[in-house]
Short mmCIF file of C-alpha atoms in Angstrom, two decimals:
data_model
loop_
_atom_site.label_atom_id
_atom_site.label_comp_id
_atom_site.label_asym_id
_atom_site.label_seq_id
_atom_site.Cartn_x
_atom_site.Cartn_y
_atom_site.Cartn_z
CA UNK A 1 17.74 -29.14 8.75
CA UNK A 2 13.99 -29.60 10.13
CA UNK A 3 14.90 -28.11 12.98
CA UNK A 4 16.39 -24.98 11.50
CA UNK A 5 13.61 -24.60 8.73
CA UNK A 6 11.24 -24.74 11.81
CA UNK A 7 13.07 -22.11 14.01
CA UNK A 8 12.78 -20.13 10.04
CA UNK A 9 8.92 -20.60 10.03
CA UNK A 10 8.22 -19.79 13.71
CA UNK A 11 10.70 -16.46 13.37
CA UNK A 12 8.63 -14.87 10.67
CA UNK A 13 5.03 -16.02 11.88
CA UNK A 14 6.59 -13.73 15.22
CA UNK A 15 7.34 -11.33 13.06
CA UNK A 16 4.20 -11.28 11.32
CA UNK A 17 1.90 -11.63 14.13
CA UNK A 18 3.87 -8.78 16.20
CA UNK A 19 4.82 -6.75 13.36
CA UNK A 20 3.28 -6.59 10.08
CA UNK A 21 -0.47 -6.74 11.07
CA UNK A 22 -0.74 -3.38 13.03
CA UNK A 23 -3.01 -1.44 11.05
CA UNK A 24 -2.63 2.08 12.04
CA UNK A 25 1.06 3.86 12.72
CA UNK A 26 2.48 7.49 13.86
CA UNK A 27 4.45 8.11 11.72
CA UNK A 28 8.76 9.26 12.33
CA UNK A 29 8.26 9.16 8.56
CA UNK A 30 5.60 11.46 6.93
CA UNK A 31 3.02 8.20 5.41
CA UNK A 32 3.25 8.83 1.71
CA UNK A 33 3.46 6.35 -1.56
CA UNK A 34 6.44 4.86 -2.05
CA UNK A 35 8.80 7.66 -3.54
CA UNK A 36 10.00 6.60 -7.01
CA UNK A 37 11.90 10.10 -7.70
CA UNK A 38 15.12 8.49 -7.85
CA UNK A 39 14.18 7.25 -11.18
CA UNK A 40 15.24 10.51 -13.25
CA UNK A 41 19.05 9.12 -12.35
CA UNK A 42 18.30 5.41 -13.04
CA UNK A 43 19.74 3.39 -16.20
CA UNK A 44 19.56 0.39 -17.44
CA UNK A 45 23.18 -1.19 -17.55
CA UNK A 46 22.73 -1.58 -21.20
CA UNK A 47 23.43 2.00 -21.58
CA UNK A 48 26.38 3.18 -22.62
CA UNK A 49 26.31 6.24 -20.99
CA UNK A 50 27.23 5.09 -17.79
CA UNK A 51 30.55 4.23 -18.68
CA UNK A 52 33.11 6.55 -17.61
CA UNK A 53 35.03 7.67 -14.24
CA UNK A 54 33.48 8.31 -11.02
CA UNK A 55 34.56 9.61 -7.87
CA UNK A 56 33.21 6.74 -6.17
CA UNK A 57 31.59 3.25 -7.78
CA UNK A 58 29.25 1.31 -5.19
CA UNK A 59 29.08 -2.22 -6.41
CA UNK A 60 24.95 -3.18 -4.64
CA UNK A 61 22.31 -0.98 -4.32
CA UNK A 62 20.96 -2.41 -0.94
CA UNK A 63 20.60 -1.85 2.09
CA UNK A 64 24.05 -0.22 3.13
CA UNK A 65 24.32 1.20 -0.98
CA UNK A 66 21.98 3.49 -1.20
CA UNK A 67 21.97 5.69 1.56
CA UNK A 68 26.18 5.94 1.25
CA UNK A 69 25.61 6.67 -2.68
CA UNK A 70 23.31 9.41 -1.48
CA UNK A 71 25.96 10.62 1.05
CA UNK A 72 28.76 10.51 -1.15
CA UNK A 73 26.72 12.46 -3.75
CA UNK A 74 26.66 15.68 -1.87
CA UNK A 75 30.54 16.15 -2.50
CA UNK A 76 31.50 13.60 -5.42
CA UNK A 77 30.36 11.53 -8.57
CA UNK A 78 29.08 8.21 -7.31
CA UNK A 79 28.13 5.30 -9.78
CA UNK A 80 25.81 2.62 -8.12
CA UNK A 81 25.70 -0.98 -9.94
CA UNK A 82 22.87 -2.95 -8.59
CA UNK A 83 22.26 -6.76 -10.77
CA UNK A 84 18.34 -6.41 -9.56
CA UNK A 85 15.75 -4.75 -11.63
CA UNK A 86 13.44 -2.10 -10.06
CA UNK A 87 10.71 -2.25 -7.41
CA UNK A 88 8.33 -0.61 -9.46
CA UNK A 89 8.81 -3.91 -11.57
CA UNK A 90 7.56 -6.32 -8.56
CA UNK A 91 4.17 -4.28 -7.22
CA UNK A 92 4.42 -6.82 -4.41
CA UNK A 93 7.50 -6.08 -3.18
CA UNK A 94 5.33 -2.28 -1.73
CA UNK A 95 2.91 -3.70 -0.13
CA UNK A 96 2.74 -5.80 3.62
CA UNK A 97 0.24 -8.44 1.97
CA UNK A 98 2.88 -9.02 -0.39
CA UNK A 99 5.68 -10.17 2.38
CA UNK A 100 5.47 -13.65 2.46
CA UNK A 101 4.01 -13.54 -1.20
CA UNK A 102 7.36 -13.33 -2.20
CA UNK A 103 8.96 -14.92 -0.29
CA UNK A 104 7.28 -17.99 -1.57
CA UNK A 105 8.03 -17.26 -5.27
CA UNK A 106 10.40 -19.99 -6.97
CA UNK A 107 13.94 -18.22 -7.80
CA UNK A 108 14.46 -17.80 -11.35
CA UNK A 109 17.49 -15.92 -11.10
CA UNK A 110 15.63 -12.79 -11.52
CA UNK A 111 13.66 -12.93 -9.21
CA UNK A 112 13.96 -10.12 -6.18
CA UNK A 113 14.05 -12.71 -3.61
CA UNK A 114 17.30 -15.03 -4.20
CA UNK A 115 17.76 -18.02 -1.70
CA UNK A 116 20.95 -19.36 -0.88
CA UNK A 117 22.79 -21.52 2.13
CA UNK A 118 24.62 -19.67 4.10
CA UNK A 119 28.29 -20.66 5.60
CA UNK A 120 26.59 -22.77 8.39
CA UNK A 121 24.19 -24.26 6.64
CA UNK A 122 21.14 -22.75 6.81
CA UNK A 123 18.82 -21.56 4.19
CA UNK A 124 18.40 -18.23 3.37
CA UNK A 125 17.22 -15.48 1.37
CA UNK A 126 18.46 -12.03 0.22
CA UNK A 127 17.55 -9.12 -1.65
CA UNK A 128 18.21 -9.00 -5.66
CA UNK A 129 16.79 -5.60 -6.49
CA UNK A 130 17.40 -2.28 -6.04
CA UNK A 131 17.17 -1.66 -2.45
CA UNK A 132 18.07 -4.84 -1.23
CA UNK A 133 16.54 -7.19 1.24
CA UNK A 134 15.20 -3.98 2.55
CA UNK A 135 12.35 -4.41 -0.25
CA UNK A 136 11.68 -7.96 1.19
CA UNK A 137 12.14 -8.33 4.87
CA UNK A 138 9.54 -7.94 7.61
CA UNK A 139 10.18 -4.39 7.64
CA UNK A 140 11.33 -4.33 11.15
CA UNK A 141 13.83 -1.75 12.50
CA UNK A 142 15.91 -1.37 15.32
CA UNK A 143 19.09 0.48 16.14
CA UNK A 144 21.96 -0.80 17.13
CA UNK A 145 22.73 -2.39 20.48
CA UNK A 146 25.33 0.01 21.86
CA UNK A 147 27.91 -2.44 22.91
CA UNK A 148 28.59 -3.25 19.15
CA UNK A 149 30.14 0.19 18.90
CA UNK A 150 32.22 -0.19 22.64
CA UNK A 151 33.45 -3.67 20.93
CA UNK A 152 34.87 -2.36 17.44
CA UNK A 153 37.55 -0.38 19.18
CA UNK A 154 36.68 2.74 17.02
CA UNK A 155 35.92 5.63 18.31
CA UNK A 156 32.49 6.32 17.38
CA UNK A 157 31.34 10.15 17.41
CA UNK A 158 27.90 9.00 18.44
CA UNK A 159 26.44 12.28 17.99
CA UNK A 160 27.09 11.68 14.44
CA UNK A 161 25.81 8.28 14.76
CA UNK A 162 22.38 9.20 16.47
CA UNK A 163 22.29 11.66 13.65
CA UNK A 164 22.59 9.53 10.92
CA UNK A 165 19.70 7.28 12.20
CA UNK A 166 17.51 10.20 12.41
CA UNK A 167 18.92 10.73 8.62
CA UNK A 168 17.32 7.34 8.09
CA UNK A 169 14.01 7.87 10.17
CA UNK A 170 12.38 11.18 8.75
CA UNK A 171 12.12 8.68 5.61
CA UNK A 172 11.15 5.08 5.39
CA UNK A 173 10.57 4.27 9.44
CA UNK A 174 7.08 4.70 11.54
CA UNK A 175 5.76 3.69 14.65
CA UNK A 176 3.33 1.34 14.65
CA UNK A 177 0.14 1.67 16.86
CA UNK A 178 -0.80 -1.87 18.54
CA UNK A 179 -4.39 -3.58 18.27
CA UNK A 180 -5.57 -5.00 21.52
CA UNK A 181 -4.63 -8.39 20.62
CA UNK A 182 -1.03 -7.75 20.40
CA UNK A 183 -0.95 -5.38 23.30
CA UNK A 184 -2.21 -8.59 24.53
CA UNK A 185 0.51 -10.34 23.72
CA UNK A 186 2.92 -7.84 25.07
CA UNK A 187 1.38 -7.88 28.23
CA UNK A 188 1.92 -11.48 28.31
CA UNK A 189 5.59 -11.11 27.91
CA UNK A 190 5.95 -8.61 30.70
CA UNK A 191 4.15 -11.05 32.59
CA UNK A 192 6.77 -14.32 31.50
CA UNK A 193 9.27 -11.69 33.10
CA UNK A 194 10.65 -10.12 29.57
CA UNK A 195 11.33 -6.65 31.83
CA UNK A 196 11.21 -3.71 31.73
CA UNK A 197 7.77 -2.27 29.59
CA UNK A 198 10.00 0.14 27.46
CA UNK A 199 6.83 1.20 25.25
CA UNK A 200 8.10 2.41 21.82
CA UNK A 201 11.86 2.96 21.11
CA UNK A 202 14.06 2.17 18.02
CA UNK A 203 16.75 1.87 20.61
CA UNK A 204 17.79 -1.81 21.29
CA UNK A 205 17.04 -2.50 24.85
CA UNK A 206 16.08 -5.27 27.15
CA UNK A 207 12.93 -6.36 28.25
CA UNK A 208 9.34 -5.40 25.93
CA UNK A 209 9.05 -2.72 23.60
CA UNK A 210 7.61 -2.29 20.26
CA UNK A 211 9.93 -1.04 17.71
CA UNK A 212 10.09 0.86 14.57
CA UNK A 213 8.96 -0.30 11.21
CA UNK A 214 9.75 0.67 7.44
CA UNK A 215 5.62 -0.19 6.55
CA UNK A 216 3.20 2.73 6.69
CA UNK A 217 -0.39 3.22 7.74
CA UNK A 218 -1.19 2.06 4.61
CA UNK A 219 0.58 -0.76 4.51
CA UNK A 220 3.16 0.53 1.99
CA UNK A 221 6.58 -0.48 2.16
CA UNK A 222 9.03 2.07 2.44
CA UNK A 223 13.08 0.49 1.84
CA UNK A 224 16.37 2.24 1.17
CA UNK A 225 16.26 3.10 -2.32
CA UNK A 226 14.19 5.81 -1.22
CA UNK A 227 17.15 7.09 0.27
CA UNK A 228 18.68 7.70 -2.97
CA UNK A 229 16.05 10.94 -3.57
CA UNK A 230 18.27 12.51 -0.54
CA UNK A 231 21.32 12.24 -3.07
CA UNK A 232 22.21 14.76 -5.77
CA UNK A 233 20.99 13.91 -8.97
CA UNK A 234 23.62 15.81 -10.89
CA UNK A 235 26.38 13.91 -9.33
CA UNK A 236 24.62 10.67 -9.02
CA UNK A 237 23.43 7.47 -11.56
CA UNK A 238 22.19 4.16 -10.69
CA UNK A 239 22.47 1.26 -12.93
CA UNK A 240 20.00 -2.16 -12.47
CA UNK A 241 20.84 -5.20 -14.21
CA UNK A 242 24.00 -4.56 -13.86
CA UNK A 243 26.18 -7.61 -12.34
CA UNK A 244 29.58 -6.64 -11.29
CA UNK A 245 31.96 -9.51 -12.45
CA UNK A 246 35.60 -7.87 -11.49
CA UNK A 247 37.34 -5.62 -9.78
CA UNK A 248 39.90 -4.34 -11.89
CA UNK A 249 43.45 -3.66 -9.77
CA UNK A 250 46.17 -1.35 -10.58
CA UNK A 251 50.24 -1.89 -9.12
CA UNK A 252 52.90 0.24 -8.96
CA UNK A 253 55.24 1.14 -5.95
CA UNK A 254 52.96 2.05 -3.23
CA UNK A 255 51.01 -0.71 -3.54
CA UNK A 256 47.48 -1.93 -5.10
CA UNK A 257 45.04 -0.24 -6.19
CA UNK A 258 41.02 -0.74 -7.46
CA UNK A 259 40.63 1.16 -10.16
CA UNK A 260 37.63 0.37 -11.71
CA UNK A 261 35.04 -2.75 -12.26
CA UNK A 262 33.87 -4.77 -14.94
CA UNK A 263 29.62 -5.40 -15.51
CA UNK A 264 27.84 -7.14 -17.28
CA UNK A 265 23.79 -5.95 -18.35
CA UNK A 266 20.88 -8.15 -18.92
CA UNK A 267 22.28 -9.16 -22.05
CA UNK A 268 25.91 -10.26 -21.46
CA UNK A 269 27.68 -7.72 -22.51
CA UNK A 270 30.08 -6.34 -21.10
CA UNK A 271 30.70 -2.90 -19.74
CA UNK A 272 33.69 -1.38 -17.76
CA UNK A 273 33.75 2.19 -15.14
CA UNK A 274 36.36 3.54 -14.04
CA UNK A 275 37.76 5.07 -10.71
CA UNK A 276 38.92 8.78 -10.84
CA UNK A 277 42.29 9.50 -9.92
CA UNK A 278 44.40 6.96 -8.04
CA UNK A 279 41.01 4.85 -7.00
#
């Protein structure tokens, strides 16, 4: 356990020291304040307005929720239920000073930073607000080593793919401009025999490179609920506070279906949406 809270510690003083600290960027993003426009769509799960049927419900508005609410949106009605609060409700959570700020806050259960153990043991955190652990991580990104899409056995149009990260790029990532001391530290690694000096690239690749990051010029964290202003806002609604507590199931002869979900809002009562169609 020492061991593995160690390997924790030393892991985000790297990532602080090579990431977080470089004061100026160029941006893929334009730099801007954190874009709250999203808002006009967002309820609180206490309203009763959001229940109905949907094309599509998204249970978690992290990470991987947001941008495929905002996809989905351009064609169909899309419900999002995230259990977090807003962002705009933790100022911390927007700014790079504010990383390991939160990270050291006690979890009350409301808290957007929830700790938990994962399957092997080892502690953890996660995200528990809208837009994930996106809003508390070290704002590092990266794309994705290619020989995760050779080993799914799917065929990948990776046109589509490369797309889709620029989708996410022109938004919330920039690249950061090293101080001398960290070029320093780069150097060093190229020296240890970390090869080749890739410079900047979001790719994944061997050797040194400094990658992408989701924090601005100014310091200003930029996450994936920002994704959600790409979405239509007639076809979409987010609810916070709202903890998803089943899936409801539907049988007949071809088999079983998810037809809708039961939440609960900040005050325990309970809500149900619905699935259009055959779910």
């Amino acid at each position: 356990m020492v061991i593995s809270t160690m390997s924790a510690i030393l892991l985000v003083l790297h990532l602080f020291v090579l990431h977080l600290q470089y004061s100026e960027v160029q941006s893929l993003a334009n730099t801007s304040s954190h874009d709250f426009s999203y808002l006009s769509f967002v309820y609180d799960a206490t309203d009763p307005e959001l229940e109905g049927s949907y094309d599509y419900i998204i249970v978690g508005g992290g990470t991987a929720g947001c941008p495929l609410a905002a996809t989905l949106s351009a064609n169909y009605s899309v419900l999002v239920l995230e259990r977090g609060s807003l962002p705009t409700e933790y100022p911390n959570l927007l700014t790079s000073d504010g990383f390991v700020y939160n990270l050291q806050q006690e979890d009350d259960g409301k808290t957007p930073v929830e700790r938990f153990v994962s399957e092997d043991g080892i502690d953890n955190v996660r995200g528990r607000v809208l837009g994930g652990t996106s809003m508390i991580n070290a704002g590092v990104y990266v794309r994705a080593n290619t020989s995760f899409f050779n080993q799914t056995g799917i065929e990948w149009d990776m046109d589509l793919v490369n797309q889709t990260y620029e989708w996410v790029e022109d938004t919330i990532v920039f690249e950061p401009d090293s101080q001398t001391w960290q070029t320093v530290i780069g150097t060093a690694y190229l020296e240890a025999g970390i090869l080749p000096n890739n410079g900047f690239s979001v790719d994944h690749l061997a050797g040194t490179r400094l990658t992408g990051s989701t924090f601005d010029n100014n310091g200003t964290r930029h996450a994936s609920d920002e994704l959600l202003n790409k979405g239509d806002p007639n076809n979409l609604r987010v609810a916070v506070q709202a903890a998803v507590e089943k899936i409801i199931f539907s049988s007949n002869t071809s088999g079983v279906t998810a037809i809708g979900v039961i939440y609960t809002d900040s005050n325990g009562t309970t809500h149900q949406a619905f699935v259009r169609g055959e779910g």
